[in-house]
Each structure stands twice: as structure tokens, then as C-alpha cells.
Short mmCIF file of N, CA and C in Angstrom, two decimals:
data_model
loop_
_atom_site.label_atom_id
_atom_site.label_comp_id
_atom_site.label_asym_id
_atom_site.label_seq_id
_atom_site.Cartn_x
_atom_site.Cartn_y
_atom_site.Cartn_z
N UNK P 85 144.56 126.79 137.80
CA UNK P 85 143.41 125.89 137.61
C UNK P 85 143.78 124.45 138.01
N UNK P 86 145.19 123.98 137.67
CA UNK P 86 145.61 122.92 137.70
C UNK P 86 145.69 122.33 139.65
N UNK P 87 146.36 123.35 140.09
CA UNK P 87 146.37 123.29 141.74
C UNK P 87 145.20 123.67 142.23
N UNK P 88 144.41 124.09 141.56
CA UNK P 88 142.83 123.96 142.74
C UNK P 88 141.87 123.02 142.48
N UNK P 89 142.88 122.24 141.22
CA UNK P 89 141.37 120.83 140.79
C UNK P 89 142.32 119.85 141.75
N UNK P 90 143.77 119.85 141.92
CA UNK P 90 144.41 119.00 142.71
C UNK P 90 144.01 119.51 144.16
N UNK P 91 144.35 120.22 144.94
CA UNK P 91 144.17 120.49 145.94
C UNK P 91 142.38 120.13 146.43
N UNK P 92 141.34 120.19 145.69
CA UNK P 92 140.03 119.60 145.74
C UNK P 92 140.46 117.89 145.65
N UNK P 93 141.12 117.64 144.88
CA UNK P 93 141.40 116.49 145.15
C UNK P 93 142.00 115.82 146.53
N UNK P 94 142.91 116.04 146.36
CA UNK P 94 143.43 115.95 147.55
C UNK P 94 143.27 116.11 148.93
N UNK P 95 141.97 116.75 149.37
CA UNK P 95 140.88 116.95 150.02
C UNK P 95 140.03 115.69 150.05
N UNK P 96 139.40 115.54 149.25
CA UNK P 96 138.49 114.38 148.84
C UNK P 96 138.90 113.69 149.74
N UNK P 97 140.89 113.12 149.07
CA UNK P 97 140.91 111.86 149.55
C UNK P 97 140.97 111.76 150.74
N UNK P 98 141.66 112.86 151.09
CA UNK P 98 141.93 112.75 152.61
C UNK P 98 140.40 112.70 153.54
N UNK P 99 139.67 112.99 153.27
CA UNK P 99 138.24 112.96 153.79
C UNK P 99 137.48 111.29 153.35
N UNK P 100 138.39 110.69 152.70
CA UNK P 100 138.40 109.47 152.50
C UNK P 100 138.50 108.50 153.42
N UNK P 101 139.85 109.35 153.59
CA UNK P 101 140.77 107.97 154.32
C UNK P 101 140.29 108.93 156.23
N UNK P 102 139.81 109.60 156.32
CA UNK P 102 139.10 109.67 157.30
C UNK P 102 138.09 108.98 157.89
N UNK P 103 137.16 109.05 156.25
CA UNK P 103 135.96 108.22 156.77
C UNK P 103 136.26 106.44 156.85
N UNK P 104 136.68 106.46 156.44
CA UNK P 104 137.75 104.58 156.33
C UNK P 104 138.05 104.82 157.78
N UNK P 105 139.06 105.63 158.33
CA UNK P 105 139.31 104.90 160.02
C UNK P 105 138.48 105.09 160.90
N UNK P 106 137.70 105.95 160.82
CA UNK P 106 135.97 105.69 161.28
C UNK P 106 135.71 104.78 161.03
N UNK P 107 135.36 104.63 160.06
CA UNK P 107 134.41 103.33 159.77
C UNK P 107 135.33 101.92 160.47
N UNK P 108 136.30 101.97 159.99
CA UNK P 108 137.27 100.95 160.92
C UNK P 108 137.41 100.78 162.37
N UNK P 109 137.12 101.95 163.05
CA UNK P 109 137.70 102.22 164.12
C UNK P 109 136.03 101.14 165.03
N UNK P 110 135.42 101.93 164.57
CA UNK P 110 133.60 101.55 164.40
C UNK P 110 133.76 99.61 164.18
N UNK P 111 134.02 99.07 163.24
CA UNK P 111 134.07 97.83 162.65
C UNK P 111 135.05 97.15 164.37
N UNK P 112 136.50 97.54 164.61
CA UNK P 112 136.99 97.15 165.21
C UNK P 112 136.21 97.15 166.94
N UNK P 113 136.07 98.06 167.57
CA UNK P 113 135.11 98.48 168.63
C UNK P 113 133.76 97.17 168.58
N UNK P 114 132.84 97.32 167.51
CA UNK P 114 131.75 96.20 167.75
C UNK P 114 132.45 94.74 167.88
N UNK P 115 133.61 94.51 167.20
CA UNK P 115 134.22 93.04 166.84
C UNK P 115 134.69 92.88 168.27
N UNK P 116 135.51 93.56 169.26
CA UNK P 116 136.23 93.71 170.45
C UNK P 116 134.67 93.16 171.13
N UNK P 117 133.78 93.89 171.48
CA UNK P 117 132.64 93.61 172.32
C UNK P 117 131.78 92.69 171.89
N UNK P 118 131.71 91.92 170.56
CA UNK P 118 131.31 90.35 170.23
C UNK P 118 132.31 89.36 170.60
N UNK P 119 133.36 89.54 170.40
CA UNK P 119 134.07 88.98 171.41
C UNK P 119 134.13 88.62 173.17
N UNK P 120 134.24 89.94 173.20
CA UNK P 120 134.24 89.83 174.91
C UNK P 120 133.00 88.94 175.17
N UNK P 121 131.42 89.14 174.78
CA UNK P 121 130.70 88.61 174.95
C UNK P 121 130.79 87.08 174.75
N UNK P 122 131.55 87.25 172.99
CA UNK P 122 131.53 85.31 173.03
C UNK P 122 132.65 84.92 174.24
N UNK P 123 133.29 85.30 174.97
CA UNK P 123 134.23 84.55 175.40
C UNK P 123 133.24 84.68 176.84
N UNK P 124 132.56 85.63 177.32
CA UNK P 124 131.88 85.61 178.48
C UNK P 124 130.82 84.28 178.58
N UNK P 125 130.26 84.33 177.39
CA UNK P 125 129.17 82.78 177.33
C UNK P 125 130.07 81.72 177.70
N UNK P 126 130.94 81.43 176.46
CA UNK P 126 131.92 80.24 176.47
C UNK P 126 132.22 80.39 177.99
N UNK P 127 132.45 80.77 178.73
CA UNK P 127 133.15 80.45 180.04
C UNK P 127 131.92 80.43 181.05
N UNK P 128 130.92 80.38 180.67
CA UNK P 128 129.60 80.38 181.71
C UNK P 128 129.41 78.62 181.17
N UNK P 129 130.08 78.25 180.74
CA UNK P 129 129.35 76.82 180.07
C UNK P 129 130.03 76.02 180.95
#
């Protein structure tokens, strides 16, 4: 009982820390291309 409430656990987290570097990966990707853009304006000036 003890290893299948851990092992559900342990699942979880890992489906955690999945959705975290998604979501990061996601966060980093839009920040890269607001960038590129701000630096494309700034240099049209």
C-alpha cells in the first residue's frame, strides 16, 4: 500500500516538473522573440 501511494506520488511529481519545463520552455521562446523584436525596432531608430 505504502509503494503504490509513493510511486502515485512520485508520478505526480514528475508530471510536475514536466509541466514546469513546458511551461518554461514556452515563457523562454516568447521572451527570445520580444526581444529579437525589441532589438529590431531599437535599431530601425
Amino acid at each position: 500500500f505504502a509503494l503504490a501511494s509513493f510511486n502515485l506520488q512520485l508520478t505526480a511529481g514528475s508530471k510536475g516538473i514536466n509541466e514546469y519545463q513546458i511551461q518554461k520552455s514556452r515563457i523562454l521562446t516568447s521572451l527570445t522573440k520580444l526581444l529579437r523584436e525589441g532589438s529590431k525596432k531599437a535599431s530601425d531608430y
